[in-house]
Coordinates of C-alpha atoms and ligand atoms in Angstrom, one line a residue:
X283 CA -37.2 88.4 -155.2
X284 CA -39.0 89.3 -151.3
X285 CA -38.2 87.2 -148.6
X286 CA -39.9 87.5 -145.4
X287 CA -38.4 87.1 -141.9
X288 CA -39.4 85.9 -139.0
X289 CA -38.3 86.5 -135.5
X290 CA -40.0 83.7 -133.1
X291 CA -41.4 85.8 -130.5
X292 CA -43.5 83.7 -128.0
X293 CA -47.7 84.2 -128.1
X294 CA -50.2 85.5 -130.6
X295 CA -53.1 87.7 -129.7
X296 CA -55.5 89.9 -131.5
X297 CA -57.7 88.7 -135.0
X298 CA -57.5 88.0 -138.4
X299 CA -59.6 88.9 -141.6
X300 CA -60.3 85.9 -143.8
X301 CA -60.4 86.8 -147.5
X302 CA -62.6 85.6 -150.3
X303 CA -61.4 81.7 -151.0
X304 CA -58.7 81.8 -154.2
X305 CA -59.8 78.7 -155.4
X306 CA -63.6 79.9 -155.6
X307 CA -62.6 82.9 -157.6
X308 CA -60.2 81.5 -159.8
X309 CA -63.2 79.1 -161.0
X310 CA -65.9 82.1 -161.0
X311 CA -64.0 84.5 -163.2
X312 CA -64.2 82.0 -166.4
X313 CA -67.5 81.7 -165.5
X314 CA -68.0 85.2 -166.9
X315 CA -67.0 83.5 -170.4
X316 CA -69.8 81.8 -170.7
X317 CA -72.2 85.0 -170.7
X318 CA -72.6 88.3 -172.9
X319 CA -73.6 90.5 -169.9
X320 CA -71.3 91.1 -166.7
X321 CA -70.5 89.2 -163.8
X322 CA -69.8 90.7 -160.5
X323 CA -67.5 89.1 -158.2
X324 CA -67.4 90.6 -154.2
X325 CA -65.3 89.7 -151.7
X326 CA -62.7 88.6 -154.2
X327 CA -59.1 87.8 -152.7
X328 CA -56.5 90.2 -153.8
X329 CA -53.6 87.7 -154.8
X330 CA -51.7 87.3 -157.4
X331 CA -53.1 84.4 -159.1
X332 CA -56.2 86.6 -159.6
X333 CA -54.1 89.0 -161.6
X334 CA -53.1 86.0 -163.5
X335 CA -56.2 84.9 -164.4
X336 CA -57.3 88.7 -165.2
X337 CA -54.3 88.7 -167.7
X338 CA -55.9 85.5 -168.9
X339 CA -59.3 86.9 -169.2
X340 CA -58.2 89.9 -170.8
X341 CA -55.7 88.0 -173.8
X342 CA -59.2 86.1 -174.9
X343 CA -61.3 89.5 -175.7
X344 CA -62.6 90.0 -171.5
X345 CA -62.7 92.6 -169.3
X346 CA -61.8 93.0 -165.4
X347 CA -62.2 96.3 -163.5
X348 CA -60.7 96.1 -160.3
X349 CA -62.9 98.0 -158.0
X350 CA -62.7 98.8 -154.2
X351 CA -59.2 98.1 -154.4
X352 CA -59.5 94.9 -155.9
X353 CA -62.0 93.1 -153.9
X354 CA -65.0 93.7 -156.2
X355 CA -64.3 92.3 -159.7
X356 CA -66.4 93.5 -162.6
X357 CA -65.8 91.2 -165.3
X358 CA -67.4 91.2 -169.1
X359 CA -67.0 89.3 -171.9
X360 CA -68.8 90.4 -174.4
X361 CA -66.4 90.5 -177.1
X362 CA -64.2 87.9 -177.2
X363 CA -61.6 87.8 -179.7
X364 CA -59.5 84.8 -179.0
X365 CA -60.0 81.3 -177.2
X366 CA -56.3 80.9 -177.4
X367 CA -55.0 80.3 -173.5
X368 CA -51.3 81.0 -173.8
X369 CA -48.5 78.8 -172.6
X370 CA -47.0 82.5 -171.2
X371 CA -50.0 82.2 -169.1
X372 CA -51.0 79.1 -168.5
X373 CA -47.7 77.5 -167.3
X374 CA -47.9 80.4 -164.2
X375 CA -50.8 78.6 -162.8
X376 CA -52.2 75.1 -163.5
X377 CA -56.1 76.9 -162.8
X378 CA -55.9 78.6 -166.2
X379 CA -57.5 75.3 -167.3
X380 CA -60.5 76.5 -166.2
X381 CA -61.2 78.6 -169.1
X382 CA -61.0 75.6 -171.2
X383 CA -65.0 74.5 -170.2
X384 CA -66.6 77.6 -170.7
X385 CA -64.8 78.5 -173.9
X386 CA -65.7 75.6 -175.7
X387 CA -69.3 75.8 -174.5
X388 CA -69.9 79.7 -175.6
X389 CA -67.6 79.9 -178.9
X390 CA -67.0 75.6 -179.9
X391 CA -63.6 75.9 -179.7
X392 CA -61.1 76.4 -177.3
X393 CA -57.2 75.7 -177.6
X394 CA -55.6 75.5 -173.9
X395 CA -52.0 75.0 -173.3
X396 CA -51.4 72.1 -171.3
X397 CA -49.8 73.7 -167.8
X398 CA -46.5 71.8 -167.7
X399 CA -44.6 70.0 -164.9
X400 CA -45.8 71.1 -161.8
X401 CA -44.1 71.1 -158.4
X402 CA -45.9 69.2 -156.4
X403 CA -46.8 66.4 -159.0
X404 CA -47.5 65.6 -162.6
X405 CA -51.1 66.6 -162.3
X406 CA -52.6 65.9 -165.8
X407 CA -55.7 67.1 -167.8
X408 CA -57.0 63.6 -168.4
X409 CA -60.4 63.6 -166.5
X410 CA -61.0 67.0 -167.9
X411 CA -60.8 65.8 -171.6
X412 CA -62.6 62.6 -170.9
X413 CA -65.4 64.6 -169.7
X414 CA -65.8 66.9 -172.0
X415 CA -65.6 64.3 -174.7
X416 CA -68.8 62.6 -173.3
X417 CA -70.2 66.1 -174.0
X418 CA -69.8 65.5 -177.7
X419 CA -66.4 67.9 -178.1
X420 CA -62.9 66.7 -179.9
X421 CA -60.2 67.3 -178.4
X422 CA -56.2 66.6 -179.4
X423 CA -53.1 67.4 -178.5
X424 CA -50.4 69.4 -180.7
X425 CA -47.7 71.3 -179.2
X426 CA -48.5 71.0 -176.2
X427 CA -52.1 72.4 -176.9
X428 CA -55.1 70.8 -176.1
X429 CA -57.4 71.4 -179.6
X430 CA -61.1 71.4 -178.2
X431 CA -64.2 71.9 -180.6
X432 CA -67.6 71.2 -180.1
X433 CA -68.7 72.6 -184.1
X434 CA -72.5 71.5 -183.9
X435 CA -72.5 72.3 -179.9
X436 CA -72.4 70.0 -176.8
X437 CA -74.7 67.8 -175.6
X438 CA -75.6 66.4 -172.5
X439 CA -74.2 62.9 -171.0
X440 CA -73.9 60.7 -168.3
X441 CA -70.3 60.7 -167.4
X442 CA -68.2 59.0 -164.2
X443 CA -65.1 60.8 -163.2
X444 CA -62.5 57.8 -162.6
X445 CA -61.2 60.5 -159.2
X446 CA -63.4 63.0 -157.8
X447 CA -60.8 66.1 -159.4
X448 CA -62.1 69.3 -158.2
X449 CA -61.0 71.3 -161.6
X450 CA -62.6 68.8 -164.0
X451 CA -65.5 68.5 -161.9
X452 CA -65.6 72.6 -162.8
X453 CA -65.0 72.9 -166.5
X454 CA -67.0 70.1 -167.5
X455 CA -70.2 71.7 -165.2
X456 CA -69.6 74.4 -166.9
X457 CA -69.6 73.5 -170.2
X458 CA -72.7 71.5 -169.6
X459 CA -74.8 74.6 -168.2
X460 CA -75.3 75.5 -172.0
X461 CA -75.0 71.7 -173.5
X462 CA -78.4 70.8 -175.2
X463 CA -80.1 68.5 -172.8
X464 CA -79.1 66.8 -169.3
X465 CA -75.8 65.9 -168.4
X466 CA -75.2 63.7 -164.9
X467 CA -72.0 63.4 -163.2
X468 CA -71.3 61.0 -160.7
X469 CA -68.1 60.5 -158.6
X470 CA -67.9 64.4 -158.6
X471 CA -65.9 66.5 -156.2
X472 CA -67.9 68.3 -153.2
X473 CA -65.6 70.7 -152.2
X474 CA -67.1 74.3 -151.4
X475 CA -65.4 75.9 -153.9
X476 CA -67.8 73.8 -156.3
X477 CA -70.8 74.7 -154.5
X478 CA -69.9 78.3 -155.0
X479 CA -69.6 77.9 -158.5
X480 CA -72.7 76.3 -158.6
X481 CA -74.5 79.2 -156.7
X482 CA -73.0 81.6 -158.9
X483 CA -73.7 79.7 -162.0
X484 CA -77.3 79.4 -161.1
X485 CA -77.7 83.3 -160.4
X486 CA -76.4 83.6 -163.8
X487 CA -79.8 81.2 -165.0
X488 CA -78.5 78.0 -164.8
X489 CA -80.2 74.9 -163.6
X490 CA -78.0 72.4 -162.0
X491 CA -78.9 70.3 -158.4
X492 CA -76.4 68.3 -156.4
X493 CA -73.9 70.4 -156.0
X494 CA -71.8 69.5 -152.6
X495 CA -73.2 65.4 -153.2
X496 CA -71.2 63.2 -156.2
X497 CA -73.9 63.5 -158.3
X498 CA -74.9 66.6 -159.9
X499 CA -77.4 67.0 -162.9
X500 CA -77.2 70.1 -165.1
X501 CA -80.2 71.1 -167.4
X502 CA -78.4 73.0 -170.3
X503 CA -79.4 76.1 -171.1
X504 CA -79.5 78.4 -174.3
X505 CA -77.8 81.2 -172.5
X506 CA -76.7 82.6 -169.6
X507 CA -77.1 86.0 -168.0
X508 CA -75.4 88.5 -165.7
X509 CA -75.2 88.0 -161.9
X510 CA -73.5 89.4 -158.9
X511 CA -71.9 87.0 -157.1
X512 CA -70.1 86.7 -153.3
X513 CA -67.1 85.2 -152.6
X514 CA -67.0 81.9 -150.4
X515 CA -64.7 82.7 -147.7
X516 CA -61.0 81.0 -147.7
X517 CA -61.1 78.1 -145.7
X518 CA -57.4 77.1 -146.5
X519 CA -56.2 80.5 -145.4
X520 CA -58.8 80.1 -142.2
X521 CA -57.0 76.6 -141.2
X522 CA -53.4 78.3 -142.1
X523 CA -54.1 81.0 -139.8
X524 CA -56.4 78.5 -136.5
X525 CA -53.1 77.0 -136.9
X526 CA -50.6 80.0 -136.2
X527 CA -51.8 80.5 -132.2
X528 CA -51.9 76.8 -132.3
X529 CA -48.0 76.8 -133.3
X530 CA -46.6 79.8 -131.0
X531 CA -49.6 80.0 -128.5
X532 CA -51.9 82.2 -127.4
X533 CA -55.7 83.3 -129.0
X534 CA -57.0 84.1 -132.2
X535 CA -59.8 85.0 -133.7
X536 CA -60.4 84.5 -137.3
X537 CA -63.3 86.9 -138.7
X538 CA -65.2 85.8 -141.5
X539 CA -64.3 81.6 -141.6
X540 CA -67.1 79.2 -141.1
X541 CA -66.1 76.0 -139.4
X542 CA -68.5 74.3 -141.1
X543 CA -65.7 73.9 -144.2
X544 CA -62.6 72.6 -142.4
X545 CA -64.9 69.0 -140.4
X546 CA -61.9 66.8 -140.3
X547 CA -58.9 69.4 -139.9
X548 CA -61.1 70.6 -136.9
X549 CA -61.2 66.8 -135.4
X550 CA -57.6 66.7 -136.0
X551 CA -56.6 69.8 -134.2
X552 CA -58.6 69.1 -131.5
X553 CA -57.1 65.5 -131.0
X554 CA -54.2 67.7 -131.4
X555 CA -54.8 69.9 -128.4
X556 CA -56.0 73.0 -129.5
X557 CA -59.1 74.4 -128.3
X558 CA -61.3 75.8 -131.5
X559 CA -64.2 77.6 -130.5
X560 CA -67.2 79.2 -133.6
X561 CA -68.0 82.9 -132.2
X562 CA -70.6 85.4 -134.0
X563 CA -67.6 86.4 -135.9
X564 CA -65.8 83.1 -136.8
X565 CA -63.4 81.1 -135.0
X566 CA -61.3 81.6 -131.7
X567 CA -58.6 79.4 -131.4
X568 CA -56.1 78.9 -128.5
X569 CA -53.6 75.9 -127.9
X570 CA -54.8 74.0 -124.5
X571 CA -51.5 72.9 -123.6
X572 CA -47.4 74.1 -123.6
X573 CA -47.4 71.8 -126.7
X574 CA -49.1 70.1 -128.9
X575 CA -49.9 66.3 -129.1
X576 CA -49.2 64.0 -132.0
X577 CA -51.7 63.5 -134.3
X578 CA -51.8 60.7 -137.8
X579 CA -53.4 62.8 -140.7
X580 CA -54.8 61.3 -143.9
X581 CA -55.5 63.6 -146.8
X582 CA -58.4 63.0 -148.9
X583 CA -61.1 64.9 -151.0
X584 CA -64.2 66.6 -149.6
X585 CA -65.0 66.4 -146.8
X586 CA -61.2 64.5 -145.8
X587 CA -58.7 66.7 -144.4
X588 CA -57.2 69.0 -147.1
X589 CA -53.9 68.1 -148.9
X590 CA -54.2 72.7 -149.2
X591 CA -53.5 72.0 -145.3
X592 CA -51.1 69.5 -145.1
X593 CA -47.7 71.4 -145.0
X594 CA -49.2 73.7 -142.5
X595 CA -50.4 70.8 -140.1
X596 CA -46.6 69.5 -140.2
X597 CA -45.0 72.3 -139.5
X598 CA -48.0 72.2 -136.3
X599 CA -46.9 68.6 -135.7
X600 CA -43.1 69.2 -135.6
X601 CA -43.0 70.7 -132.4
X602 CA -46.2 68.0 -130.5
X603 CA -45.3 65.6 -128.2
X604 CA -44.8 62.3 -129.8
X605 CA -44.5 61.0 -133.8
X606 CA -47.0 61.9 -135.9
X607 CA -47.7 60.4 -139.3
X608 CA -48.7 62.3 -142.3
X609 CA -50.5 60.4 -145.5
X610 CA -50.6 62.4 -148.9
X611 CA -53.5 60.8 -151.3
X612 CA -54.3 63.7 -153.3
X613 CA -50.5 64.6 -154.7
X614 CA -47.4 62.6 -155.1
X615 CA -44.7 64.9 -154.1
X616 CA -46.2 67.1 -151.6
X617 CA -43.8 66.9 -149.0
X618 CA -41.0 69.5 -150.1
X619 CA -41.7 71.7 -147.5
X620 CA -39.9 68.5 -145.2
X621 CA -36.7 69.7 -146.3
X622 CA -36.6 72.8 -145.4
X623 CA -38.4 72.0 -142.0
X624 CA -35.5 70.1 -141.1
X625 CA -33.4 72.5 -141.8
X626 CA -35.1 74.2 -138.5
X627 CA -34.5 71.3 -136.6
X628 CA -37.4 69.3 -137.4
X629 CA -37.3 65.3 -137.4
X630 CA -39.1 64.1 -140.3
X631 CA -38.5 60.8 -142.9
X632 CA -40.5 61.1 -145.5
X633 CA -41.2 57.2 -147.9
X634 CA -43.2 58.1 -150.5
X635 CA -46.4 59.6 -150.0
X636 CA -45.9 59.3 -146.2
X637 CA -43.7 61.6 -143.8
X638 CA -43.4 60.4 -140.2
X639 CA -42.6 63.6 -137.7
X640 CA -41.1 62.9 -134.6
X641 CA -42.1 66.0 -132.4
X642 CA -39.1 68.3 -131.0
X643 CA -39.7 70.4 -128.3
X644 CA -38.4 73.9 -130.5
X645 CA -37.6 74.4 -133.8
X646 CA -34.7 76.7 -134.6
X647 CA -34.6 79.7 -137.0
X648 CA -32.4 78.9 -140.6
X649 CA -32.9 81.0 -144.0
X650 CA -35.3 78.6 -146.1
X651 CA -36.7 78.0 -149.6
X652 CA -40.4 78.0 -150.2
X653 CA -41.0 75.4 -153.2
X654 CA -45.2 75.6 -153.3
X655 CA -47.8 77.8 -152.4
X656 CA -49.2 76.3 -149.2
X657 CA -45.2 75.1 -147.9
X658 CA -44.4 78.7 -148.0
X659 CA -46.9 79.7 -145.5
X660 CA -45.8 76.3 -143.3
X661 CA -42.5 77.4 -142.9
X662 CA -43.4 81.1 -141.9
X663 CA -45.7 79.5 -139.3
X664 CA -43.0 77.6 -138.2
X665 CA -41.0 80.9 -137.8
X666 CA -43.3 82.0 -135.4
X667 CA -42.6 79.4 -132.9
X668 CA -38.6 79.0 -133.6
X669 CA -36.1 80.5 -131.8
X670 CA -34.4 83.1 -133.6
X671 CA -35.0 84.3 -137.4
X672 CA -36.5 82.8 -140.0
X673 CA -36.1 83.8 -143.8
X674 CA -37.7 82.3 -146.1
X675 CA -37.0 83.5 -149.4
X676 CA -38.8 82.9 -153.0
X677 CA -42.0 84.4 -151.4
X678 CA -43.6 84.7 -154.6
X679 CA -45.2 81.5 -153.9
X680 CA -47.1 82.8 -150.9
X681 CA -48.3 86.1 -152.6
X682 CA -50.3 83.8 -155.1
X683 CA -52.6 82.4 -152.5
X684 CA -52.3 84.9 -149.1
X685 CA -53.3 88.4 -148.9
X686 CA -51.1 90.8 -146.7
X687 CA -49.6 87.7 -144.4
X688 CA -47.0 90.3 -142.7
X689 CA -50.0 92.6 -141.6
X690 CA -52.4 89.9 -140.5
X691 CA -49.7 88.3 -138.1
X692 CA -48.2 91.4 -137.2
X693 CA -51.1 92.6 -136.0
X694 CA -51.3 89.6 -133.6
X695 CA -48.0 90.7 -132.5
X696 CA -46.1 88.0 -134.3
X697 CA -42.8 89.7 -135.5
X698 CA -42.8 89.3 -139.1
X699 CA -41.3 91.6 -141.9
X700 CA -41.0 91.5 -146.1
X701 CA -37.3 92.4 -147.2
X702 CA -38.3 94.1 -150.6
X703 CA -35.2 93.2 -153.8
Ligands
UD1_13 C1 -57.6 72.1 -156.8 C2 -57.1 73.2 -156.0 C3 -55.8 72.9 -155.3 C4 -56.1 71.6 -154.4 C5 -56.7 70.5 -155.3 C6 -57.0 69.3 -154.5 C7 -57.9 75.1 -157.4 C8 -57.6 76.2 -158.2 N1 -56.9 74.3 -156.9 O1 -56.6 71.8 -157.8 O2 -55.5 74.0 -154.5 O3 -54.8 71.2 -153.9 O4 -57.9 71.0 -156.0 O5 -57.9 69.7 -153.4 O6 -59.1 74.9 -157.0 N2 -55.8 64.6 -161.7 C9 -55.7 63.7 -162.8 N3 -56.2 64.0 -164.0 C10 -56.9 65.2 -164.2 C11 -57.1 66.1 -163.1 C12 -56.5 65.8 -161.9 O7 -55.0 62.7 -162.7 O8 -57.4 65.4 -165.3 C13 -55.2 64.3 -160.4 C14 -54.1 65.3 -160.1 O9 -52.9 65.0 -160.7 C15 -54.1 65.2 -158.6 C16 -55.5 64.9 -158.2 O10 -56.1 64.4 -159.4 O11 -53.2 64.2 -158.2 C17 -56.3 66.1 -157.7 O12 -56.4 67.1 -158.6 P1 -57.6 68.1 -158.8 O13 -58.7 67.7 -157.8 O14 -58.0 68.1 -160.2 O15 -56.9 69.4 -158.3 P2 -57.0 70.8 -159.0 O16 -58.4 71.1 -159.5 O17 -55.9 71.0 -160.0

């Protein structure tokens, strides 16, 4: 398995590409299931969860050409020859669930693994189910399936989400773009990622307002068509990266990010001490001081500050002046990246859902573990400010969600390098 190391080497300078947002694409691509004609995704991320959901796509009868080395995805689904989602599959990555909407919309039946234990929490299918349900489908679990059919179609509904989930929000506006009637959700989830479904999802003919507010109405439709649709840009891999010249110093310049997606992580950098500045081509960002300032962070859904940027902001927070608290609402065990933080030196207690930092002037380089996605990426940005090298091994984590993280620091001047095993 690749580990990457990092040697702490003082200032960043130079700019970095954002790519397509993962979390957008992973929701577009099933989208294509709900059509006969193709769907064209640009400015699509090349990570490895996309490849997951390709091999998803492609074991239920679709097709994805990779073109322009991966960032334009054509997909098709005109034959489909299975609505079997695979355990094999599934259990790689919890956002194969998304399939589960638009199958049972386009064929009536779906049968979805459920994705398993997860690492940073227990993260159920509940609200998903319950939604879809109030669309007219059944639904039970054996084996560890989830057993959806919808035999004389689904049908519009009013429906409440009990928590504003971003993936159930998804499938079930999915599935209701070709329910007979109207369907109203309320309590639903705002984040980008949604309203780029939505934008893509009407392209494709269907007729749904709201999207980015908690309610959102969908007209079904009889069918959908083909469209050609443009990534949202990343704006977790945007914060990650404002927040590496806010960790070893220096300026930045993100290309492609729009601050307009990060409101509260923004605020809380700034009360932070780091300058963040929107140019023609995104974001420059520079640390104002030596070091940073402590700063109390609260996740929270749209438009609350990002539990996708909460491991990055601590590893930020572990070298401010002062104690900084930091609240998880969204997951309950989203702190493992503490751990291995204090293994470089950091200071942290974490009591349940809360981890209290107490800000160190420098962290220290130690080999460490990445145990999630986005606590990968906080530990190598807490390389880039320790003293001495970093490893951080089981990088297969950070190749699901960032593109080419060596060559975008690198060329900033960080010293960062992938040992190949
Ligand atoms: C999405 C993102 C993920 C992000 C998360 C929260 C994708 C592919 N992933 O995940 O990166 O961290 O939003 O912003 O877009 N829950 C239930 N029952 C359900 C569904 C969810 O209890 O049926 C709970 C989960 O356990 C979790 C919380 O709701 O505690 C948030 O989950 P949700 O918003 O659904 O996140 P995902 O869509 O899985």
């Amino acid at each position: 398995m690749d580990s990457i190391l990092v040697t702490g080497n003082g200032p960043l300078s130079g700019s970095i590409p954002i790519a397509g947002a993962k979390n957008a694409c992973l929701a577009l691509m099933p989208a294509t299931l709900l059509s006969d004609e193709p769907l064209t995704l640009t400015n699509a991320p090349r990570l490895s969860d996309i490849k997951t959901m390709t091999a998803l796509l492609e074991s239920l009868g679709g097709e994805v050409s990779r073109m322009q080395d991966g960032k334009v995805l054509a997909l098709s689904s005109h034959d489909l020859t299975s609505s079997w989602a695979d355990y094999e599959i599934v259990r790689k990555m919890r956002a194969s669930n998304l399939v589960l909407g638009p199958l049972l919309a386009r064929t009536g039946q779906a049968q979805v693994s459920l994705p398993g234990g997860c690492a940073i929490g227990s993260r159920p299918m509940d609200l998903h189910v319950e939604g879809l349900e109030a669309l007219g489908a059944e639904i039970e679990l054996k084996d560890g399936y989830l057993h959806a059919k919808a035999p004389g179609g689904l049908k519009g509904a009013e429906f409440q989400l009990r928590f504003a989930s971003v993936g159930a929000t998804e499938n079930i506006v999915m599935a209701a773009t070709l329910a007979k009637g109207t369907t109203v959700l309320t309590n639903a989830a705002r984040e980008p990622e949604i309203v780029d479904l939505v934008k893509c999802l009407r392209a494709m003919g269907a007729q749904i307002e709201g999207e980015g507010t908690s309610r959102i109405e969908i007209q079904g439709v009889d069918r959908l068509n083909g469209a050609t649709h443009q990534v949202v840009a990343d704006r977790i891999e945007l914060g990650t990266y404002m927040l590496a010249p806010a960790i070893a110093g220096g300026e930045v310049e993100c290309i492609g990010g729009s601050l307009d997606l990060l409101g509260a992580f923004v605020e809380k950098l700034d009360a932070a001490g780091v300058s963040v500045e929107a140019t023609e081509r995104g974001v420059k960002v520079s640390r104002r001081g030596d070091r940073v300032q402590a700063v109390d962070v609260t996740t929270g859904v749209f438009p609350g500050f990002p539990t996708d940027l909460q491991a990055q902001m601590m590893a930020l927070l572990c070298t401010a002046e002062g104690t900084s608290v930091l609240e998880e609402t969204i997951f309950e065990n989203r702190f493992m990246h503490a751990p291995e933080l204090t293994r470089m030196g950091a200071r942290i207690e974490v009591h349940g859902g809360q981890a209290t930092v107490h800000g160190v002037e420098r962290l220290k380089g130690a080999p460490v573990m990445a145990t999630d996605l986005r606590a990968s990426v906080s530990l190598i940005l807490a390389g880039l400010a320790a003293e001495g090298e970093t490893v951080v091994s089981r990088v297969y984590h950070l190749d699901r969600g960032y593109e080419s993280v060596e060559q975008k620091l690198s060329a900033c001047g960080a010293k960062i390098e992938r040992i190949k095993e």
